[in-house]
mmCIF file of C-alpha atoms in Angstrom:
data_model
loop_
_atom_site.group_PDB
_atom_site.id
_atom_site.type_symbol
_atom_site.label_atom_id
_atom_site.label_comp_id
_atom_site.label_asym_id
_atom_site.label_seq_id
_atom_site.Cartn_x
_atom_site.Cartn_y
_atom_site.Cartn_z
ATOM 1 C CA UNK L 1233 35.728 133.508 104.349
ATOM 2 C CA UNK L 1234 38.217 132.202 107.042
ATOM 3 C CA UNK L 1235 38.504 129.168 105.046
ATOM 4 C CA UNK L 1236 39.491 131.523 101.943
ATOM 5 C CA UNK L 1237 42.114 133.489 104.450
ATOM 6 C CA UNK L 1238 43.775 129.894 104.984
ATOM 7 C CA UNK L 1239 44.523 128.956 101.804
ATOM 8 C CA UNK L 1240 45.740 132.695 100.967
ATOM 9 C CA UNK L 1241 48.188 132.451 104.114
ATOM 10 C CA UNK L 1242 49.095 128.930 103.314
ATOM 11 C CA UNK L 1243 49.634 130.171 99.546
ATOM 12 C CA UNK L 1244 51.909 133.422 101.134
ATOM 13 C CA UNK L 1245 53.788 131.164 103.055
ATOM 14 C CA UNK L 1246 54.821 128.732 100.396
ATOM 15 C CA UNK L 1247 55.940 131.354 98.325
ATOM 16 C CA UNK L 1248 57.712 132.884 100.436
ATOM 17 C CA UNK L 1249 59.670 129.354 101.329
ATOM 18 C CA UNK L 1250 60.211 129.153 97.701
ATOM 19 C CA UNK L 1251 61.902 132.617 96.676
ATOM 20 C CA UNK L 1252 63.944 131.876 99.882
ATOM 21 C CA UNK L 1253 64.611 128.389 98.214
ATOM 22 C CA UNK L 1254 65.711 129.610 95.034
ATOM 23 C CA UNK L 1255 68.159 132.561 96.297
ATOM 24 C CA UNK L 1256 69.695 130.566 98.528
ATOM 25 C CA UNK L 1257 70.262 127.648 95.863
ATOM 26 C CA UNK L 1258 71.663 130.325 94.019
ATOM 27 C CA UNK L 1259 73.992 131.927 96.384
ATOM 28 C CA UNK L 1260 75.265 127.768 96.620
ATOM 29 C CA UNK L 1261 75.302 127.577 92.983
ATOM 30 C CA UNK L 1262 77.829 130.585 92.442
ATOM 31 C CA UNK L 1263 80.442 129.697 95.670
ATOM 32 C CA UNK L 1264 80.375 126.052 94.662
ATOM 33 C CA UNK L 1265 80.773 126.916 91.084
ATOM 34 C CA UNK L 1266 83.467 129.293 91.916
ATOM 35 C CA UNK L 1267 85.622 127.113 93.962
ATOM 36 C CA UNK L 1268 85.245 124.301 91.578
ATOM 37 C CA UNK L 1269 86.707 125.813 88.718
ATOM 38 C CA UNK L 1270 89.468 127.305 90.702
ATOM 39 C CA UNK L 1271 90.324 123.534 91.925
ATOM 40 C CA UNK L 1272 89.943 122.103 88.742
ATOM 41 C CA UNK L 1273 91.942 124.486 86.771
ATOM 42 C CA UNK L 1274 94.782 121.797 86.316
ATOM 43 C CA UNK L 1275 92.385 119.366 84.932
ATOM 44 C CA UNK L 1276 91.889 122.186 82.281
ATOM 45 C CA UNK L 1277 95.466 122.324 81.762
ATOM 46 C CA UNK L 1278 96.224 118.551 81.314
ATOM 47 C CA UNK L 1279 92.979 118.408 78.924
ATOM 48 C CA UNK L 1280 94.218 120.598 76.993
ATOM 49 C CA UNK L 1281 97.502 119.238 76.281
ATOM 50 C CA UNK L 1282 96.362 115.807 75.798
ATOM 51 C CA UNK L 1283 94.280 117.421 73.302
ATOM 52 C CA UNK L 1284 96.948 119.606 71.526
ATOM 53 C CA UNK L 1285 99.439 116.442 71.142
ATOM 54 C CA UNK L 1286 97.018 113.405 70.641
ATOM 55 C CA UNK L 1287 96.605 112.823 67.250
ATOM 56 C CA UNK L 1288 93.437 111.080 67.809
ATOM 57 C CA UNK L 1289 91.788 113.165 69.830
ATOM 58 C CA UNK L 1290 93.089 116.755 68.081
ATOM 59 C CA UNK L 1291 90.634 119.562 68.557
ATOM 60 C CA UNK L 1292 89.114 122.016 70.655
ATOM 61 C CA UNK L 1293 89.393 121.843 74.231
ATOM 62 C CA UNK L 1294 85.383 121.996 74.440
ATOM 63 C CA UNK L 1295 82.268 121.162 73.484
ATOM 64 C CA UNK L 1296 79.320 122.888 73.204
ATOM 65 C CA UNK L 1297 75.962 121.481 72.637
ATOM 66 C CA UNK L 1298 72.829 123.794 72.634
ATOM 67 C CA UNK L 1299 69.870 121.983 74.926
ATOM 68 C CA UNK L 1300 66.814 123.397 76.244
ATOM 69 C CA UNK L 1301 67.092 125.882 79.777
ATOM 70 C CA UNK L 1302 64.494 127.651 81.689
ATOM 71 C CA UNK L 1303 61.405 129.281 79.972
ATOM 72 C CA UNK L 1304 62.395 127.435 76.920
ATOM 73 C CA UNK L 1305 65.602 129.691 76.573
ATOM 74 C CA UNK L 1306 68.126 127.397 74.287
ATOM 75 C CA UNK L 1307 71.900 127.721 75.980
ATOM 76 C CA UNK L 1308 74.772 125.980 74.967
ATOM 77 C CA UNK L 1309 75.674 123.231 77.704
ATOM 78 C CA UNK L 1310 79.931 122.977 78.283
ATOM 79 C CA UNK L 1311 81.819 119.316 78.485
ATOM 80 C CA UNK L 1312 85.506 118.497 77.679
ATOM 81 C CA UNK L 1313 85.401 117.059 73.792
ATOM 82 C CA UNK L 1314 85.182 113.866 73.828
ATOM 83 C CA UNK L 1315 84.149 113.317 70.018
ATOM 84 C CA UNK L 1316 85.725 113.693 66.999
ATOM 85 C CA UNK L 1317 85.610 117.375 65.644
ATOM 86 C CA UNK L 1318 82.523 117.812 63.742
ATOM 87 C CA UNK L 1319 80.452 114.734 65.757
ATOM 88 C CA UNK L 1320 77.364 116.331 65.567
ATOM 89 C CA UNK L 1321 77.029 116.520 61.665
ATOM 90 C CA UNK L 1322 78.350 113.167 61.536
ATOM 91 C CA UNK L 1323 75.514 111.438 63.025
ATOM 92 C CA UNK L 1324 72.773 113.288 61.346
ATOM 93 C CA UNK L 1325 74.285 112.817 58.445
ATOM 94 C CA UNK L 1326 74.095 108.752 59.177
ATOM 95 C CA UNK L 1327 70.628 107.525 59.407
ATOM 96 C CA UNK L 1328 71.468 104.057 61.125
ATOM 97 C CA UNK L 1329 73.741 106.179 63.619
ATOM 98 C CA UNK L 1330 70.809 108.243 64.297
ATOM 99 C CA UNK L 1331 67.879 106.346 63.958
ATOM 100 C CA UNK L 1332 69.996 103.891 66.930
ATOM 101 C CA UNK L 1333 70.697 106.783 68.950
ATOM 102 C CA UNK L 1334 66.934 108.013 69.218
ATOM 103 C CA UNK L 1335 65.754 104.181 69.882
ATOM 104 C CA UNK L 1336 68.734 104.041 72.853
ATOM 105 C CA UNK L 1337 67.129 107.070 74.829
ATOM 106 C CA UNK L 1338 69.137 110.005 72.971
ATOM 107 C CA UNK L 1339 72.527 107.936 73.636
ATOM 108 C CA UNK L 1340 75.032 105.913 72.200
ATOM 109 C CA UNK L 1341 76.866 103.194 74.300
ATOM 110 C CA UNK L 1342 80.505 104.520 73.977
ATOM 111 C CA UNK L 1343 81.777 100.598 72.134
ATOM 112 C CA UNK L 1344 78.550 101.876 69.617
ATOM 113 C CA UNK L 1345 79.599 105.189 69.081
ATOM 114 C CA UNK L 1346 82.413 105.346 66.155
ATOM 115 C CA UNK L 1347 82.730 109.370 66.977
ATOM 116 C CA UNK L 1348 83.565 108.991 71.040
ATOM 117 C CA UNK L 1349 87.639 109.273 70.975
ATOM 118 C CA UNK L 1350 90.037 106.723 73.078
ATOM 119 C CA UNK L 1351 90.544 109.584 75.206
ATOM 120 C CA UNK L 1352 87.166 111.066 75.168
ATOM 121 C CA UNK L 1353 85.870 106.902 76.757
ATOM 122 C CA UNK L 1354 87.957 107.969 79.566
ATOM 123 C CA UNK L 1355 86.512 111.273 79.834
ATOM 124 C CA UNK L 1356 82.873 110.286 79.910
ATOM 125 C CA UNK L 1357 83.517 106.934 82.064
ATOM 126 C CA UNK L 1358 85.508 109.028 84.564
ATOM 127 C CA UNK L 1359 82.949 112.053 84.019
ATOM 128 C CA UNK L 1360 85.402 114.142 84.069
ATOM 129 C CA UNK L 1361 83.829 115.568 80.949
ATOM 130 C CA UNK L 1362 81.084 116.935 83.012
ATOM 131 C CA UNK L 1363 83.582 119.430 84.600
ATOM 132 C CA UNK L 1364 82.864 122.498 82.455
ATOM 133 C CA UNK L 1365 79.266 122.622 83.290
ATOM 134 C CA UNK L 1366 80.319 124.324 86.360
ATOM 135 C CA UNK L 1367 80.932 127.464 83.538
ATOM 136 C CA UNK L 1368 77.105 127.635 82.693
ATOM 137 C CA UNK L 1369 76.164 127.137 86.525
ATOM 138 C CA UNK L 1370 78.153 130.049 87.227
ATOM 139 C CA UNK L 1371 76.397 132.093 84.251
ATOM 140 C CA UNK L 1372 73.218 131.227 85.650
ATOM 141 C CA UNK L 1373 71.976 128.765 82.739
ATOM 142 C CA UNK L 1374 72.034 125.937 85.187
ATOM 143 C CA UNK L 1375 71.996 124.965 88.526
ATOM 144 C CA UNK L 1376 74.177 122.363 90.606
ATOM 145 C CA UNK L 1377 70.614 120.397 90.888
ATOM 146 C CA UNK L 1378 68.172 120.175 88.735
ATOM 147 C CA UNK L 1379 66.315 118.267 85.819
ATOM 148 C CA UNK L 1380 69.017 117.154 83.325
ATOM 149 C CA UNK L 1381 69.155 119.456 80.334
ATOM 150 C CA UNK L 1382 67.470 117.903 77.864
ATOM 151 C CA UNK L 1383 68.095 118.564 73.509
ATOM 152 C CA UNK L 1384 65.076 119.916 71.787
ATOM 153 C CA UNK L 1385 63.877 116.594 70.671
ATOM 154 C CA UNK L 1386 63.960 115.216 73.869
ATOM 155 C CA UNK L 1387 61.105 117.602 74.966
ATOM 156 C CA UNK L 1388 58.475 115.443 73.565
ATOM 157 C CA UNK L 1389 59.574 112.505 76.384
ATOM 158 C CA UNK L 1390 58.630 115.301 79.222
ATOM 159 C CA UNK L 1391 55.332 117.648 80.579
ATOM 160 C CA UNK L 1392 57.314 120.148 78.600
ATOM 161 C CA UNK L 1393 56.046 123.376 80.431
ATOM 162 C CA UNK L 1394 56.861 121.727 84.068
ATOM 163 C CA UNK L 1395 59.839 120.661 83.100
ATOM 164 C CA UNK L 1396 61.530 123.810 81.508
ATOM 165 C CA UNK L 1397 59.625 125.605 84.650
ATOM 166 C CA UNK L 1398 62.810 124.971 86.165
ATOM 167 C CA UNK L 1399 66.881 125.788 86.037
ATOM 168 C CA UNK L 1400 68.567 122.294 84.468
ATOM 169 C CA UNK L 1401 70.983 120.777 86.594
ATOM 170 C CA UNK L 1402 74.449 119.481 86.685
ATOM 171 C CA UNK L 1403 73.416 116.782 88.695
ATOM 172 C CA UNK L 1404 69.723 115.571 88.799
ATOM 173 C CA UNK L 1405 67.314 113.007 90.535
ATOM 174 C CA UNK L 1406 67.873 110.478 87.818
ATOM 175 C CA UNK L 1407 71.500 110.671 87.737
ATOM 176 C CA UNK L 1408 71.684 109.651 91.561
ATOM 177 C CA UNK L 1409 69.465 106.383 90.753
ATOM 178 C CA UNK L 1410 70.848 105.168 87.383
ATOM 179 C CA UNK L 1411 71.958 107.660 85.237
ATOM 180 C CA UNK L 1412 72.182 106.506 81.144
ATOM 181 C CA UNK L 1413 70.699 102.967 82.667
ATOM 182 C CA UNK L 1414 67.611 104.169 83.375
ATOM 183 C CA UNK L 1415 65.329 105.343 79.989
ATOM 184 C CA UNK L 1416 62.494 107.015 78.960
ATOM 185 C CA UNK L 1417 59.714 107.540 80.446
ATOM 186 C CA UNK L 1418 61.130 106.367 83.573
ATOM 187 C CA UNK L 1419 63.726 109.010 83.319
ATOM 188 C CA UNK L 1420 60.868 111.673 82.768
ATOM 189 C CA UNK L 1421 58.869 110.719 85.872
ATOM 190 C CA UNK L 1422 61.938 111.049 88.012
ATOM 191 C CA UNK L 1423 63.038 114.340 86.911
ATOM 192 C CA UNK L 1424 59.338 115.390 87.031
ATOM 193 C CA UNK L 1425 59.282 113.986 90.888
ATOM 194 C CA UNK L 1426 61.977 116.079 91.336
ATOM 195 C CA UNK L 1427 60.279 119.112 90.699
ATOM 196 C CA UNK L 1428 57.187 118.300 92.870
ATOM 197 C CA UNK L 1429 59.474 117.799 95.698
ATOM 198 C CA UNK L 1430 62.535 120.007 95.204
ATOM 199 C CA UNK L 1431 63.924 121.363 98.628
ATOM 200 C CA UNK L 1432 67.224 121.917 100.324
ATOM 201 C CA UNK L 1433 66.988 118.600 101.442
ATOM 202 C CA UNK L 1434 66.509 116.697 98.430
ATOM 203 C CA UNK L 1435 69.241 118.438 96.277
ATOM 204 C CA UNK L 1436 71.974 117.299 99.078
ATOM 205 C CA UNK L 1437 70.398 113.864 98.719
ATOM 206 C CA UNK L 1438 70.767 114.028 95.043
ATOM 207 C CA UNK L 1439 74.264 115.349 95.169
ATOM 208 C CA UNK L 1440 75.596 112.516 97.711
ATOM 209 C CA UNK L 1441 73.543 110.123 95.233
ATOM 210 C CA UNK L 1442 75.341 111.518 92.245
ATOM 211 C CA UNK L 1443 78.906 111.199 94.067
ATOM 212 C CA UNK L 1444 78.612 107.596 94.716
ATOM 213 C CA UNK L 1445 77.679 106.870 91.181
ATOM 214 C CA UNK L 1446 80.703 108.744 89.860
ATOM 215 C CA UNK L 1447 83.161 107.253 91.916
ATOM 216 C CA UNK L 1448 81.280 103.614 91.170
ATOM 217 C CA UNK L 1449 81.265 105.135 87.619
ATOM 218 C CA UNK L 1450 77.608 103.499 87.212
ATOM 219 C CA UNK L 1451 75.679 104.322 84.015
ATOM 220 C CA UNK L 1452 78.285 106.973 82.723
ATOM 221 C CA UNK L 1453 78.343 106.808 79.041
#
């Protein structure tokens, strides 16, 4: 009986660590969001007119690709465009194209890819494409740490229920130790240690980790 009472306290406790966890993440999640987009409002702004006068890289000033969020909810995830308009019909429409970009972990080296745009290399190397993701952390579809959102077909790589037990995240566990040079399963077992071990700490690990590598521009592509 006292043994039983332990393991109910213990089980109390943890919970109650958690939910404190989570709304505090959140709280972080909306300031950080906030001020983020508010500082990179003239990164917007010079997007958008490289965009509206580049003839090569003419189209809308976003992109949004649907991937999988919490609970299995579908959401669609924000970048700067760094592809051709129309991209993603382009590639399942070309069976080499596709069949190479499932065999290279979901990805296409940007020299591979004939849809990534002069200006859209910059974007991704840079990752200054990654910027509008702070537009679905502030909605609540993501969080500034988490699991990488992963496409529906990428589901099958992952424990699929522990994985989408969780908010995606901007920046994640295996973007701080290799990013796109690290594949699947490795990839999988370091988002999935993520979620064993998520805590305050961790997350300001990951997003010191994931700093570095953007500024060494490591594995962006």
């Amino acid at each position: 009986m006292i043994e039983s009472d332990s393991v109910h306290n213990k089980e109390i406790t943890f919970t109650k660590h958690w939910s404190f966890y989570l709304i505090n993440k959140r709280i972080f999640d909306i300031v950080i969001s906030l001020v983020a987009l508010l500082l990179s409002s003239p990164v917007y702004l010079v997007v958008w007119i490289i965009n509206k006068f580049s003839k090569s890289n003419r189209g809308p000033l976003l992109y949004k690709q649907v991937r999988m969020g919490q609970y299995g909810r579908k959401f669609g995830m924000y970048k700067f465009r760094s592809m051709v308009v129309g991209a993603e019909e382009k590639l399942k429409n070309n069976e080499e194209l596709y069949k190479r970009y499932v065999e290279n972990n979901y990805k296409l080296k940007p020299n591979e890819d004939p849809r990534i745009t002069r200006f859209g290399r910059f974007l991704r190397k840079s990752s200054i494409d990654e910027i509008p993701q702070f537009i679905n952390i502030l909605k609540g579809d993501m969080s500034l740490v988490g699991p990488r959102p992963v496409i529906e077909e990428e589901l099958k790589e992952y424990d699929s229920y522990k994985l989408l037990s969780v908010k995606p995240g901007a920046m994640g566990l295996w973007q701080a130790v290799g990013r796109s040079q690290i594949g699947y399963p490795e990839r999988a077992n370091i988002e999935m240690r993520y979620i064993d071990k998520a805590s305050v700490l961790l997350d300001l690990k990951i997003i010191f980790g994931n700093f570095v590598n953007i500024f060494k521009g490591d594995g962006a592509y």
